[in-house]
PDB file of C-alpha atoms in Angstrom:
ATOM      1  CA  MET A   1      51.443  36.379 109.046  1.00 39.00           C
ATOM      2  CA  THR A   2      51.763  37.760 105.508  1.00 41.00           C
ATOM      3  CA  ASP A   3      51.617  41.389 104.392  1.00 42.00           C
ATOM      4  CA  LYS A   4      49.060  40.784 101.656  1.00 61.00           C
ATOM      5  CA  LYS A   5      46.614  43.615 101.122  1.00 68.00           C
ATOM      6  CA  ALA A   6      42.984  42.675 101.315  1.00 69.00           C
ATOM      7  CA  LYS A   7      41.669  42.085  97.805  1.00 84.00           C
ATOM      8  CA  VAL A   8      38.860  44.222  96.457  1.00 84.00           C
ATOM      9  CA  LYS A   9      35.575  42.457  95.815  1.00 90.00           C
ATOM     10  CA  ILE A  10      35.001  42.181  92.084  1.00 90.00           C
ATOM     11  CA  THR A  11      31.832  44.006  91.115  1.00 93.00           C
ATOM     12  CA  ASP A  12      30.327  44.015  87.610  1.00 93.00           C
ATOM     13  CA  GLN A  13      31.746  47.524  87.169  1.00 96.00           C
ATOM     14  CA  ILE A  14      35.298  46.410  88.082  1.00 95.00           C
ATOM     15  CA  LYS A  15      34.977  43.262  85.959  1.00 95.00           C
ATOM     16  CA  ASP A  16      33.862  45.341  82.952  1.00 95.00           C
ATOM     17  CA  ALA A  17      36.656  47.873  83.482  1.00 96.00           C
ATOM     18  CA  ILE A  18      39.307  45.139  83.653  1.00 96.00           C
ATOM     19  CA  ARG A  19      37.842  43.343  80.632  1.00 97.00           C
ATOM     20  CA  ASN A  20      37.697  46.553  78.570  1.00 96.00           C
ATOM     21  CA  GLU A  21      41.235  47.585  79.480  1.00 96.00           C
ATOM     22  CA  TYR A  22      42.517  44.089  78.721  1.00 97.00           C
ATOM     23  CA  VAL A  23      40.633  43.649  75.435  1.00 96.00           C
ATOM     24  CA  GLN A  24      40.808  47.210  74.078  1.00 95.00           C
ATOM     25  CA  GLY A  25      43.623  48.787  76.043  1.00 95.00           C
ATOM     26  CA  VAL A  26      43.583  52.508  76.747  1.00 94.00           C
ATOM     27  CA  GLU A  27      44.040  55.195  74.114  1.00 92.00           C
ATOM     28  CA  LEU A  28      46.424  57.896  75.288  1.00 91.00           C
ATOM     29  CA  ASP A  29      46.180  61.617  74.490  1.00 91.00           C
ATOM     30  CA  THR A  30      48.899  61.082  71.872  1.00 92.00           C
ATOM     31  CA  GLY A  31      46.644  58.655  69.964  1.00 85.00           C
ATOM     32  CA  GLU A  32      48.763  55.677  70.948  1.00 90.00           C
ATOM     33  CA  ARG A  33      47.068  52.683  72.541  1.00 92.00           C
ATOM     34  CA  THR A  34      48.493  50.972  75.614  1.00 94.00           C
ATOM     35  CA  MET A  35      47.620  47.322  76.074  1.00 95.00           C
ATOM     36  CA  PHE A  36      47.773  45.751  79.534  1.00 96.00           C
ATOM     37  CA  THR A  37      48.426  42.217  80.689  1.00 96.00           C
ATOM     38  CA  LEU A  38      45.992  40.561  83.082  1.00 96.00           C
ATOM     39  CA  ASP A  39      48.672  40.638  85.788  1.00 96.00           C
ATOM     40  CA  GLU A  40      49.067  44.422  85.387  1.00 96.00           C
ATOM     41  CA  LEU A  41      45.300  44.893  85.696  1.00 97.00           C
ATOM     42  CA  ILE A  42      45.072  42.533  88.654  1.00 95.00           C
ATOM     43  CA  ALA A  43      47.687  44.655  90.429  1.00 94.00           C
ATOM     44  CA  LYS A  44      46.058  47.927  89.336  1.00 95.00           C
ATOM     45  CA  TYR A  45      42.609  46.943  90.653  1.00 95.00           C
ATOM     46  CA  ASN A  46      43.929  44.837  93.553  1.00 94.00           C
ATOM     47  CA  VAL A  47      41.678  41.888  92.742  1.00 95.00           C
ATOM     48  CA  SER A  48      42.058  38.138  92.999  1.00 93.00           C
ATOM     49  CA  SER A  49      44.145  36.723  90.154  1.00 94.00           C
ATOM     50  CA  THR A  50      42.299  33.396  90.296  1.00 94.00           C
ATOM     51  CA  THR A  51      38.963  35.096  89.798  1.00 94.00           C
ATOM     52  CA  ILE A  52      40.187  37.284  86.932  1.00 96.00           C
ATOM     53  CA  TYR A  53      41.868  34.373  85.130  1.00 96.00           C
ATOM     54  CA  ARG A  54      38.692  32.311  85.540  1.00 96.00           C
ATOM     55  CA  LEU A  55      36.479  35.146  84.200  1.00 96.00           C
ATOM     56  CA  SER A  56      38.878  35.775  81.328  1.00 96.00           C
ATOM     57  CA  ALA A  57      38.863  32.130  80.260  1.00 96.00           C
ATOM     58  CA  LYS A  58      35.099  31.727  80.696  1.00 96.00           C
ATOM     59  CA  ASP A  59      34.212  34.880  78.719  1.00 96.00           C
ATOM     60  CA  GLY A  60      36.924  34.500  76.051  1.00 97.00           C
ATOM     61  CA  TRP A  61      38.772  37.761  76.734  1.00 96.00           C
ATOM     62  CA  LYS A  62      41.894  36.558  74.902  1.00 96.00           C
ATOM     63  CA  MET A  63      39.902  35.869  71.709  1.00 97.00           C
ATOM     64  CA  GLN A  64      38.083  39.200  72.069  1.00 97.00           C
ATOM     65  CA  ARG A  65      41.474  40.930  72.413  1.00 96.00           C
ATOM     66  CA  GLU A  66      42.752  39.295  69.213  1.00 96.00           C
ATOM     67  CA  GLU A  67      39.576  40.226  67.336  1.00 96.00           C
ATOM     68  CA  PHE A  68      39.876  43.820  68.555  1.00 95.00           C
ATOM     69  CA  ARG A  69      43.543  43.928  67.519  1.00 94.00           C
ATOM     70  CA  HIS A  70      42.678  42.653  64.024  1.00 94.00           C
ATOM     71  CA  LYS A  71      39.884  45.225  63.750  1.00 95.00           C
ATOM     72  CA  LEU A  72      42.288  48.030  64.763  1.00 91.00           C
ATOM     73  CA  ILE A  73      44.840  46.891  62.210  1.00 90.00           C
ATOM     74  CA  ALA A  74      42.170  46.744  59.478  1.00 91.00           C
ATOM     75  CA  GLU A  75      40.960  50.262  60.376  1.00 91.00           C
ATOM     76  CA  PHE A  76      44.535  51.571  60.379  1.00 88.00           C
ATOM     77  CA  ASP A  77      45.216  49.951  57.007  1.00 87.00           C
ATOM     78  CA  GLU A  78      42.035  51.441  55.530  1.00 88.00           C
ATOM     79  CA  LYS A  79      42.903  54.939  56.794  1.00 87.00           C
ATOM     80  CA  ARG A  80      46.402  54.591  55.362  1.00 85.00           C
ATOM     81  CA  ARG A  81      45.008  53.450  51.983  1.00 84.00           C
ATOM     82  CA  GLU A  82      42.709  56.486  51.929  1.00 84.00           C
ATOM     83  CA  GLN A  83      45.622  58.814  52.772  1.00 83.00           C
ATOM     84  CA  LEU A  84      47.777  57.273  50.059  1.00 80.00           C
ATOM     85  CA  ALA A  85      44.939  57.570  47.520  1.00 82.00           C
ATOM     86  CA  GLU A  86      44.492  61.259  48.371  1.00 82.00           C
ATOM     87  CA  GLU A  87      48.235  61.882  48.118  1.00 81.00           C
ATOM     88  CA  SER A  88      48.347  60.013  44.808  1.00 80.00           C
ATOM     89  CA  ILE A  89      45.569  62.189  43.401  1.00 83.00           C
ATOM     90  CA  LYS A  90      47.441  65.339  44.467  1.00 81.00           C
ATOM     91  CA  ILE A  91      50.640  64.065  42.859  1.00 81.00           C
ATOM     92  CA  ASP A  92      48.781  63.171  39.650  1.00 78.00           C
ATOM     93  CA  GLU A  93      47.159  66.614  39.519  1.00 82.00           C
ATOM     94  CA  LEU A  94      50.519  68.299  40.070  1.00 82.00           C
ATOM     95  CA  ALA A  95      52.173  66.142  37.385  1.00 78.00           C
ATOM     96  CA  LEU A  96      49.426  67.072  34.941  1.00 80.00           C
ATOM     97  CA  LYS A  97      49.775  70.754  35.773  1.00 84.00           C
ATOM     98  CA  ILE A  98      53.556  70.682  35.343  1.00 80.00           C
ATOM     99  CA  SER A  99      53.283  68.742  32.098  1.00 77.00           C
ATOM    100  CA  TYR A 100      50.689  71.146  30.772  1.00 82.00           C
ATOM    101  CA  GLU A 101      52.949  74.094  31.591  1.00 82.00           C
ATOM    102  CA  ILE A 102      55.888  72.407  29.869  1.00 78.00           C
ATOM    103  CA  PHE A 103      53.817  71.605  26.781  1.00 76.00           C
ATOM    104  CA  THR A 104      52.476  75.149  26.678  1.00 82.00           C
ATOM    105  CA  HIS A 105      56.018  76.494  26.888  1.00 77.00           C
ATOM    106  CA  VAL A 106      57.206  74.156  24.108  1.00 74.00           C
ATOM    107  CA  GLN A 107      54.249  75.162  21.976  1.00 76.00           C
ATOM    108  CA  GLY A 108      55.167  78.819  22.455  1.00 78.00           C
ATOM    109  CA  LEU A 109      58.781  78.116  21.488  1.00 73.00           C
ATOM    110  CA  ILE A 110      57.719  76.306  18.332  1.00 72.00           C
ATOM    111  CA  LYS A 111      55.319  79.077  17.333  1.00 77.00           C
ATOM    112  CA  SER A 112      57.839  81.846  17.936  1.00 75.00           C
ATOM    113  CA  ASN A 113      60.889  80.289  16.276  1.00 67.00           C
ATOM    114  CA  ASP A 114      61.522  78.178  13.190  1.00 60.00           C
ATOM    115  CA  LYS A 115      64.404  76.401  14.946  1.00 62.00           C
ATOM    116  CA  PRO A 116      63.611  76.389  18.648  1.00 59.00           C
ATOM    117  CA  SER A 117      66.337  75.358  21.041  1.00 64.00           C
ATOM    118  CA  GLY A 118      66.001  73.805  24.474  1.00 65.00           C
ATOM    119  CA  ILE A 119      63.053  71.615  23.514  1.00 66.00           C
ATOM    120  CA  ALA A 120      64.896  68.332  24.196  1.00 72.00           C
ATOM    121  CA  PRO A 121      65.377  68.963  27.939  1.00 72.00           C
ATOM    122  CA  LEU A 122      61.791  70.208  28.236  1.00 65.00           C
ATOM    123  CA  SER A 123      60.577  67.129  26.397  1.00 68.00           C
ATOM    124  CA  GLN A 124      62.539  64.892  28.765  1.00 71.00           C
ATOM    125  CA  ALA A 125      61.124  66.765  31.779  1.00 66.00           C
ATOM    126  CA  ALA A 126      57.607  66.294  30.421  1.00 64.00           C
ATOM    127  CA  THR A 127      58.239  62.593  29.916  1.00 67.00           C
ATOM    128  CA  ASN A 128      59.516  62.250  33.475  1.00 67.00           C
ATOM    129  CA  ALA A 129      56.591  64.229  34.894  1.00 61.00           C
ATOM    130  CA  GLN A 130      53.904  62.198  33.193  1.00 59.00           C
ATOM    131  CA  ASN A 131      54.589  58.832  34.910  1.00 51.00           C
ATOM    132  CA  LYS A 132      51.087  57.784  36.066  1.00 43.00           C
ATOM    133  CA  PRO A 133      48.776  60.131  34.167  1.00 48.00           C
ATOM    134  CA  ILE A 134      50.270  59.020  30.860  1.00 45.00           C
ATOM    135  CA  VAL A 135      46.944  58.626  29.032  1.00 44.00           C
ATOM    136  CA  THR A 136      45.867  62.141  29.898  1.00 44.00           C
ATOM    137  CA  LEU A 137      49.224  63.535  28.890  1.00 40.00           C
ATOM    138  CA  HIS A 138      49.161  61.717  25.562  1.00 44.00           C
ATOM    139  CA  THR A 139      45.770  63.255  24.887  1.00 46.00           C
ATOM    140  CA  THR A 140      47.136  66.704  25.743  1.00 44.00           C
ATOM    141  CA  MET A 141      50.254  66.137  23.643  1.00 44.00           C
ATOM    142  CA  GLY A 142      48.121  64.866  20.759  1.00 47.00           C
ATOM    143  CA  ASP A 143      45.991  68.003  20.854  1.00 47.00           C
ATOM    144  CA  ILE A 144      49.100  70.208  20.770  1.00 45.00           C
ATOM    145  CA  VAL A 145      50.601  68.242  17.876  1.00 45.00           C
ATOM    146  CA  LEU A 146      47.336  68.422  15.929  1.00 45.00           C
ATOM    147  CA  GLU A 147      47.161  72.155  16.598  1.00 46.00           C
ATOM    148  CA  LEU A 148      50.747  72.648  15.410  1.00 44.00           C
ATOM    149  CA  GLU A 149      50.184  70.554  12.281  1.00 45.00           C
ATOM    150  CA  ALA A 150      47.083  72.592  11.425  1.00 46.00           C
ATOM    151  CA  GLU A 151      49.068  75.840  11.775  1.00 47.00           C
ATOM    152  CA  ARG A 152      51.885  74.569   9.532  1.00 47.00           C
ATOM    153  CA  ALA A 153      49.598  73.270   6.798  1.00 47.00           C
ATOM    154  CA  PRO A 154      49.813  75.335   3.551  1.00 49.00           C
TER     155      PRO A 154
END
């Protein structure tokens, strides 16, 4: 005589629970998702492996699992793209602010002194800071240059 436990009768509720845990896994409190094998779920629910494998094949659980996995990956990628876009905007705004401050400082130096010193390092810092928002910075720089030329005109 064997020591096998009596298997639980598979109800629609148990079938759905096993299918959902197999296809979608379980999301933990940490946000991570744990995926189970059919054998793990068969042991967890103490059901007949033959019946579960037959239901899985008939209803296409493996394909549903792959589709769900691809959907999760696409959602993750989209969220990451959105985060990167938001971070990029913040970096661009900061670069513009820093560049504006540098240009304002340089403008003040030029106005206050016929032979200003220290403009070269500030100019290099402005060039390094502008990276992506180069068009906006060129517009700002052009306005400053035009303003300076107008002030120097006889």
